[in-house]
Each structure stands twice: as C-alpha cells, then as structure tokens.
Amino acid sequence: MTPTPTAEAPKSADAPASTEAPAAEALPAFEDLVVSTSGLGPLAIGVPPESNPGAAMIRWSPDECADMGDGDPGRWVTTYPGADGGYPMAVEVTDSGVVWIDVLQAGPRTAEGVGIGTDLATLQATYPNLVAGTPGPVSNVWWLAGPDGYLVFETQGDKDGLQPAGTPEQVILMRVLSPTADPDFATANSDWVAGGCL
C-alpha cells in the first residue's frame, strides 16, 4: 500500500478564479531560496497562490497534463526553468492552498546549509531531532516537524546502484508538506511528485 501525502483534497484544486499571480517582487534566484518547515523561500505552505508571498514562483498551467487524458489537465507549476528541461521544483495546490512543495534540483538550502548533496552524517549532526521514517524502496526518509509543516529529506547512497559507486548516503530531494500530511513516504526515483500528472 502506498501512503498518501495528504488526505485533505484531490490531486489538484479546481482551476483558480485568477490564473495570474499578483504583482510581486522580483523572483529570487533559485539557488538563494531557503527551505524550511514553512515553505520554500517566500512560497508558504498553507497559503493559496492568489495571496501567497511566493506567488511569483508558481503559475497555473491549464494543459500541463493534457497528454495524460485524465480530464483534469491543469496543474500549478514553477516559474523557474530547469537545467534539464524539467522543473527544479514541484508544487501541489488544493483548496487549502499550497500543501506540498518538492525541491528536485540542487540550489535551495536550509538556514543551516543543508541541501541536495549534503551527506547523511552532516544532516543528522545538524538536526539531532531529525525523525527517521520508514525506508522506501530505494531511499530513506527523514523529517523535521514545525508548527507550519514538515521538512522531509530523502537520502540515497550507492547501495542500489542508483548513485555512482562510493557515493555516501546523501540528500537527493527535499519536500515541504502541510502540518496535516503524513510525512512518512518515499518518492525517490519515481514519477510521484507534488502536483504530478500521475
């Protein structure tokens, strides 16, 4: 049985009344964003896109999943371009607001300097109160809890051959979840991402 990240709402919220982000400050550089239990930079967990301080970081894409043919093609996506043509982050929005943010490419870090590429020993030393979750098929799950949400780290080493030989176990992705979500699930090396088409 695959755990679900939230039981609050369906995969994506209905199309918003306005798909235009409100006027906002300049988009901060992706690598300068700070990730926390509250969100990613100004993009806050639990706040609707229309009033979110990080509204400039996301946009409504009405045909994002049109090729999947599921009748619900619209998704909120990042405005940041990805290095490989994909998105460097992903977001899920429900009627409750932004409920899930994935950091998929290196750049953003916590205030303490932890990010994608940080080794497990450093992660654990930096956060002594880190909670160990249930190991996933090819990764381990760890999280921090805060009043606004969870900050989840997935780590992976060379054990399953998905990283080069000799790679120490390290952070490969991070996600921020709403405080009502269950943080104990792994998504590494899958298509299961925030707001994904699957």
PDB file of C-alpha atoms in Angstrom:
ATOM      1  CA  MET A   1       0.000   0.000   0.000  1.00  0.00           C
ATOM      2  CA  THR A   2       1.394   3.355  -0.981  1.00  0.00           C
ATOM      3  CA  PRO A   3       0.935   6.034   1.696  1.00  0.00           C
ATOM      4  CA  THR A   4      -0.704   9.254   0.662  1.00  0.00           C
ATOM      5  CA  PRO A   5       0.889  12.577   1.493  1.00  0.00           C
ATOM      6  CA  THR A   6      -2.369  14.235   2.427  1.00  0.00           C
ATOM      7  CA  ALA A   7      -5.975  13.330   2.798  1.00  0.00           C
ATOM      8  CA  GLU A   8      -7.209  16.878   2.520  1.00  0.00           C
ATOM      9  CA  ALA A   9      -8.219  17.155  -1.125  1.00  0.00           C
ATOM     10  CA  PRO A  10      -7.993  15.605  -4.571  1.00  0.00           C
ATOM     11  CA  LYS A  11      -4.819  15.621  -6.655  1.00  0.00           C
ATOM     12  CA  SER A  12      -5.231  19.229  -7.720  1.00  0.00           C
ATOM     13  CA  ALA A  13      -7.565  22.045  -6.874  1.00  0.00           C
ATOM     14  CA  ASP A  14     -10.110  23.298  -9.334  1.00  0.00           C
ATOM     15  CA  ALA A  15      -8.901  25.943 -11.724  1.00  0.00           C
ATOM     16  CA  PRO A  16      -8.352  29.141  -9.768  1.00  0.00           C
ATOM     17  CA  ALA A  17     -10.560  32.170 -10.231  1.00  0.00           C
ATOM     18  CA  SER A  18      -7.490  34.010 -11.468  1.00  0.00           C
ATOM     19  CA  THR A  19      -4.515  32.283 -13.030  1.00  0.00           C
ATOM     20  CA  GLU A  20      -2.380  35.380 -12.894  1.00  0.00           C
ATOM     21  CA  ALA A  21      -0.060  35.777  -9.964  1.00  0.00           C
ATOM     22  CA  PRO A  22      -0.455  39.092  -8.190  1.00  0.00           C
ATOM     23  CA  ALA A  23       2.215  41.705  -8.760  1.00  0.00           C
ATOM     24  CA  ALA A  24       5.203  40.634  -6.726  1.00  0.00           C
ATOM     25  CA  GLU A  25       8.797  41.446  -6.087  1.00  0.00           C
ATOM     26  CA  ALA A  26      11.443  40.105  -8.445  1.00  0.00           C
ATOM     27  CA  LEU A  27      11.771  36.342  -8.483  1.00  0.00           C
ATOM     28  CA  PRO A  28      14.569  35.339  -6.102  1.00  0.00           C
ATOM     29  CA  ALA A  29      17.354  33.219  -7.591  1.00  0.00           C
ATOM     30  CA  PHE A  30      16.539  29.512  -7.178  1.00  0.00           C
ATOM     31  CA  GLU A  31      19.887  28.812  -5.506  1.00  0.00           C
ATOM     32  CA  ASP A  32      19.219  31.567  -2.942  1.00  0.00           C
ATOM     33  CA  LEU A  33      15.942  30.089  -1.682  1.00  0.00           C
ATOM     34  CA  VAL A  34      15.830  28.869   1.915  1.00  0.00           C
ATOM     35  CA  VAL A  35      13.751  25.743   2.559  1.00  0.00           C
ATOM     36  CA  SER A  36      12.078  25.220   5.938  1.00  0.00           C
ATOM     37  CA  THR A  37       9.043  23.627   7.560  1.00  0.00           C
ATOM     38  CA  SER A  38       7.142  26.775   6.488  1.00  0.00           C
ATOM     39  CA  GLY A  39       7.894  26.618   2.766  1.00  0.00           C
ATOM     40  CA  LEU A  40      10.478  27.383   0.107  1.00  0.00           C
ATOM     41  CA  GLY A  41      11.679  30.974   0.196  1.00  0.00           C
ATOM     42  CA  PRO A  42       8.578  33.176   0.114  1.00  0.00           C
ATOM     43  CA  LEU A  43       6.335  30.308  -1.135  1.00  0.00           C
ATOM     44  CA  ALA A  44       4.430  29.436   2.038  1.00  0.00           C
ATOM     45  CA  ILE A  45       2.719  26.168   2.903  1.00  0.00           C
ATOM     46  CA  GLY A  46      -0.998  26.523   3.647  1.00  0.00           C
ATOM     47  CA  VAL A  47      -1.472  29.787   1.742  1.00  0.00           C
ATOM     48  CA  PRO A  48      -3.439  29.958  -1.550  1.00  0.00           C
ATOM     49  CA  PRO A  49      -1.489  31.039  -4.653  1.00  0.00           C
ATOM     50  CA  GLU A  50      -3.530  34.222  -5.009  1.00  0.00           C
ATOM     51  CA  SER A  51      -2.360  35.551  -1.623  1.00  0.00           C
ATOM     52  CA  ASN A  52       0.882  33.601  -1.232  1.00  0.00           C
ATOM     53  CA  PRO A  53       4.004  35.747  -0.695  1.00  0.00           C
ATOM     54  CA  GLY A  54       5.741  33.419  -3.186  1.00  0.00           C
ATOM     55  CA  ALA A  55       3.071  33.727  -5.892  1.00  0.00           C
ATOM     56  CA  ALA A  56       5.668  34.770  -8.474  1.00  0.00           C
ATOM     57  CA  MET A  57       7.323  31.350  -8.060  1.00  0.00           C
ATOM     58  CA  ILE A  58       4.336  29.431  -9.489  1.00  0.00           C
ATOM     59  CA  ARG A  59       1.814  29.713 -12.304  1.00  0.00           C
ATOM     60  CA  TRP A  60      -1.312  27.864 -13.438  1.00  0.00           C
ATOM     61  CA  SER A  61      -0.707  25.651 -16.472  1.00  0.00           C
ATOM     62  CA  PRO A  62      -4.167  24.659 -17.771  1.00  0.00           C
ATOM     63  CA  ASP A  63      -2.863  21.956 -20.132  1.00  0.00           C
ATOM     64  CA  GLU A  64       0.113  20.652 -18.111  1.00  0.00           C
ATOM     65  CA  CYS A  65      -1.194  17.076 -18.082  1.00  0.00           C
ATOM     66  CA  ALA A  66      -3.323  17.143 -21.245  1.00  0.00           C
ATOM     67  CA  ASP A  67      -1.371  14.252 -22.768  1.00  0.00           C
ATOM     68  CA  MET A  68      -2.428  12.026 -19.836  1.00  0.00           C
ATOM     69  CA  GLY A  69      -6.099  12.205 -20.877  1.00  0.00           C
ATOM     70  CA  ASP A  70      -7.441  12.140 -17.328  1.00  0.00           C
ATOM     71  CA  GLY A  71      -9.886  15.031 -17.726  1.00  0.00           C
ATOM     72  CA  ASP A  72      -8.035  17.138 -15.141  1.00  0.00           C
ATOM     73  CA  PRO A  73      -5.102  18.542 -17.136  1.00  0.00           C
ATOM     74  CA  GLY A  74      -4.461  21.748 -15.177  1.00  0.00           C
ATOM     75  CA  ARG A  75      -1.665  21.986 -12.595  1.00  0.00           C
ATOM     76  CA  TRP A  76       0.249  24.636 -10.724  1.00  0.00           C
ATOM     77  CA  VAL A  77       3.889  24.593 -11.847  1.00  0.00           C
ATOM     78  CA  THR A  78       7.012  26.541 -11.033  1.00  0.00           C
ATOM     79  CA  THR A  79       8.130  29.577 -12.983  1.00  0.00           C
ATOM     80  CA  TYR A  80      11.779  28.518 -12.513  1.00  0.00           C
ATOM     81  CA  PRO A  81      13.353  26.858 -15.563  1.00  0.00           C
ATOM     82  CA  GLY A  82      15.028  23.509 -15.011  1.00  0.00           C
ATOM     83  CA  ALA A  83      18.578  22.723 -16.059  1.00  0.00           C
ATOM     84  CA  ASP A  84      17.482  19.554 -17.878  1.00  0.00           C
ATOM     85  CA  GLY A  85      14.228  20.839 -19.343  1.00  0.00           C
ATOM     86  CA  GLY A  86      12.278  19.600 -16.315  1.00  0.00           C
ATOM     87  CA  TYR A  87      11.200  21.635 -13.351  1.00  0.00           C
ATOM     88  CA  PRO A  88      13.674  22.206 -10.465  1.00  0.00           C
ATOM     89  CA  MET A  89      10.762  22.165  -8.023  1.00  0.00           C
ATOM     90  CA  ALA A  90       7.155  21.000  -7.994  1.00  0.00           C
ATOM     91  CA  VAL A  91       4.104  22.199  -6.119  1.00  0.00           C
ATOM     92  CA  GLU A  92       0.686  20.835  -5.220  1.00  0.00           C
ATOM     93  CA  VAL A  93      -2.185  23.184  -4.548  1.00  0.00           C
ATOM     94  CA  THR A  94      -5.571  22.162  -3.144  1.00  0.00           C
ATOM     95  CA  ASP A  95      -8.498  24.138  -1.785  1.00  0.00           C
ATOM     96  CA  SER A  96      -6.366  24.535   1.373  1.00  0.00           C
ATOM     97  CA  GLY A  97      -3.621  26.358  -0.533  1.00  0.00           C
ATOM     98  CA  VAL A  98      -0.087  25.145  -1.218  1.00  0.00           C
ATOM     99  CA  VAL A  99       0.154  21.769   0.553  1.00  0.00           C
ATOM    100  CA  TRP A 100       3.272  20.128  -0.937  1.00  0.00           C
ATOM    101  CA  ILE A 101       6.494  21.555  -2.373  1.00  0.00           C
ATOM    102  CA  ASP A 102       9.240  19.343  -3.834  1.00  0.00           C
ATOM    103  CA  VAL A 103      12.819  20.555  -4.251  1.00  0.00           C
ATOM    104  CA  LEU A 104      14.109  18.364  -7.066  1.00  0.00           C
ATOM    105  CA  GLN A 105      17.373  20.043  -8.078  1.00  0.00           C
ATOM    106  CA  ALA A 106      20.295  21.371  -6.066  1.00  0.00           C
ATOM    107  CA  GLY A 107      20.268  25.022  -5.073  1.00  0.00           C
ATOM    108  CA  PRO A 108      17.965  25.779  -2.134  1.00  0.00           C
ATOM    109  CA  ARG A 109      19.274  25.026   1.348  1.00  0.00           C
ATOM    110  CA  THR A 110      18.024  25.207   4.894  1.00  0.00           C
ATOM    111  CA  ALA A 111      19.105  28.141   7.069  1.00  0.00           C
ATOM    112  CA  GLU A 112      21.747  25.767   8.477  1.00  0.00           C
ATOM    113  CA  GLY A 113      23.128  24.993   4.993  1.00  0.00           C
ATOM    114  CA  VAL A 114      21.630  21.541   4.346  1.00  0.00           C
ATOM    115  CA  GLY A 115      20.529  20.833   0.785  1.00  0.00           C
ATOM    116  CA  ILE A 116      20.659  18.292  -2.006  1.00  0.00           C
ATOM    117  CA  GLY A 117      24.113  16.716  -1.861  1.00  0.00           C
ATOM    118  CA  THR A 118      24.541  17.033   1.925  1.00  0.00           C
ATOM    119  CA  ASP A 119      25.737  13.702   3.323  1.00  0.00           C
ATOM    120  CA  LEU A 120      23.636  11.814   5.887  1.00  0.00           C
ATOM    121  CA  ALA A 121      26.146  12.243   8.717  1.00  0.00           C
ATOM    122  CA  THR A 122      26.031  16.036   8.292  1.00  0.00           C
ATOM    123  CA  LEU A 123      22.230  16.004   8.060  1.00  0.00           C
ATOM    124  CA  GLN A 124      21.966  14.034  11.313  1.00  0.00           C
ATOM    125  CA  ALA A 125      24.579  16.149  13.091  1.00  0.00           C
ATOM    126  CA  THR A 126      22.864  19.361  12.002  1.00  0.00           C
ATOM    127  CA  TYR A 127      19.437  18.196  13.177  1.00  0.00           C
ATOM    128  CA  PRO A 128      19.678  15.958  16.283  1.00  0.00           C
ATOM    129  CA  ASN A 129      15.850  15.901  16.463  1.00  0.00           C
ATOM    130  CA  LEU A 130      15.548  14.501  12.910  1.00  0.00           C
ATOM    131  CA  VAL A 131      12.870  11.779  12.761  1.00  0.00           C
ATOM    132  CA  ALA A 132      13.716   8.595  10.840  1.00  0.00           C
ATOM    133  CA  GLY A 133      10.838   7.381   8.694  1.00  0.00           C
ATOM    134  CA  THR A 134      10.071   4.080   7.038  1.00  0.00           C
ATOM    135  CA  PRO A 135      12.716   3.244   4.420  1.00  0.00           C
ATOM    136  CA  GLY A 136      11.420   3.454   0.860  1.00  0.00           C
ATOM    137  CA  PRO A 137      12.289   1.022  -1.927  1.00  0.00           C
ATOM    138  CA  VAL A 138      15.487   2.908  -2.867  1.00  0.00           C
ATOM    139  CA  SER A 139      15.798   5.731  -0.336  1.00  0.00           C
ATOM    140  CA  ASN A 140      15.489   6.636   3.326  1.00  0.00           C
ATOM    141  CA  VAL A 141      13.100   9.262   4.660  1.00  0.00           C
ATOM    142  CA  TRP A 142      13.832  11.755   7.445  1.00  0.00           C
ATOM    143  CA  TRP A 143      11.904  14.813   8.616  1.00  0.00           C
ATOM    144  CA  LEU A 144      11.673  17.811  10.855  1.00  0.00           C
ATOM    145  CA  ALA A 145       8.307  18.971  12.203  1.00  0.00           C
ATOM    146  CA  GLY A 146       7.344  22.577  12.788  1.00  0.00           C
ATOM    147  CA  PRO A 147       4.125  24.428  13.537  1.00  0.00           C
ATOM    148  CA  ASP A 148       3.612  25.274   9.854  1.00  0.00           C
ATOM    149  CA  GLY A 149       4.506  21.904   8.357  1.00  0.00           C
ATOM    150  CA  TYR A 150       7.150  19.259   7.761  1.00  0.00           C
ATOM    151  CA  LEU A 151      10.518  19.438   6.040  1.00  0.00           C
ATOM    152  CA  VAL A 152      11.312  16.000   4.604  1.00  0.00           C
ATOM    153  CA  PHE A 153      14.694  14.815   3.321  1.00  0.00           C
ATOM    154  CA  GLU A 154      15.162  11.700   1.207  1.00  0.00           C
ATOM    155  CA  THR A 155      18.626  10.191   1.218  1.00  0.00           C
ATOM    156  CA  GLN A 156      20.255   7.649  -1.053  1.00  0.00           C
ATOM    157  CA  GLY A 157      23.702   6.136  -1.419  1.00  0.00           C
ATOM    158  CA  ASP A 158      25.248   3.661  -3.834  1.00  0.00           C
ATOM    159  CA  LYS A 159      23.585   0.594  -2.273  1.00  0.00           C
ATOM    160  CA  ASP A 160      21.007   0.066  -5.033  1.00  0.00           C
ATOM    161  CA  GLY A 161      23.267   1.166  -7.883  1.00  0.00           C
ATOM    162  CA  LEU A 162      21.316   4.377  -8.438  1.00  0.00           C
ATOM    163  CA  GLN A 163      24.285   6.544  -7.408  1.00  0.00           C
ATOM    164  CA  PRO A 164      27.892   6.110  -8.556  1.00  0.00           C
ATOM    165  CA  ALA A 165      29.942   3.538  -6.626  1.00  0.00           C
ATOM    166  CA  GLY A 166      31.417   5.035  -3.491  1.00  0.00           C
ATOM    167  CA  THR A 167      28.735   7.728  -3.146  1.00  0.00           C
ATOM    168  CA  PRO A 168      27.946   8.183   0.542  1.00  0.00           C
ATOM    169  CA  GLU A 169      24.303   8.310   1.559  1.00  0.00           C
ATOM    170  CA  GLN A 170      23.226  11.898   0.904  1.00  0.00           C
ATOM    171  CA  VAL A 171      20.182  14.123   0.444  1.00  0.00           C
ATOM    172  CA  ILE A 172      18.747  13.627  -3.052  1.00  0.00           C
ATOM    173  CA  LEU A 173      15.497  15.564  -2.679  1.00  0.00           C
ATOM    174  CA  MET A 174      13.584  17.633  -0.153  1.00  0.00           C
ATOM    175  CA  ARG A 175       9.902  18.363   0.293  1.00  0.00           C
ATOM    176  CA  VAL A 176       7.761  20.597   2.451  1.00  0.00           C
ATOM    177  CA  LEU A 177       4.350  19.306   3.499  1.00  0.00           C
ATOM    178  CA  SER A 178       1.380  20.809   5.293  1.00  0.00           C
ATOM    179  CA  PRO A 179       1.109  20.026   9.014  1.00  0.00           C
ATOM    180  CA  THR A 180      -1.883  17.732   8.352  1.00  0.00           C
ATOM    181  CA  ALA A 181       0.090  15.495   5.946  1.00  0.00           C
ATOM    182  CA  ASP A 182       1.783  12.221   6.824  1.00  0.00           C
ATOM    183  CA  PRO A 183       5.497  12.804   6.073  1.00  0.00           C
ATOM    184  CA  ASP A 184       6.391   9.102   6.144  1.00  0.00           C
ATOM    185  CA  PHE A 185       6.545   8.260   2.429  1.00  0.00           C
ATOM    186  CA  ALA A 186       9.308   7.971  -0.170  1.00  0.00           C
ATOM    187  CA  THR A 187       9.165   9.192  -3.768  1.00  0.00           C
ATOM    188  CA  ALA A 188      12.791   8.905  -4.943  1.00  0.00           C
ATOM    189  CA  ASN A 189      13.333   7.640  -8.469  1.00  0.00           C
ATOM    190  CA  SER A 190       9.610   7.701  -9.246  1.00  0.00           C
ATOM    191  CA  ASP A 191       7.213   9.983 -11.074  1.00  0.00           C
ATOM    192  CA  TRP A 192       5.363  10.748  -7.821  1.00  0.00           C
ATOM    193  CA  VAL A 193       5.957  14.466  -7.342  1.00  0.00           C
ATOM    194  CA  ALA A 194       3.914  17.334  -5.970  1.00  0.00           C
ATOM    195  CA  GLY A 195       1.152  18.183  -8.426  1.00  0.00           C
ATOM    196  CA  GLY A 196       2.338  15.488 -10.823  1.00  0.00           C
ATOM    197  CA  CYS A 197       0.272  14.123 -13.676  1.00  0.00           C
ATOM    198  CA  LEU A 198       0.276  10.547 -12.372  1.00  0.00           C
TER     199      LEU A 198
END
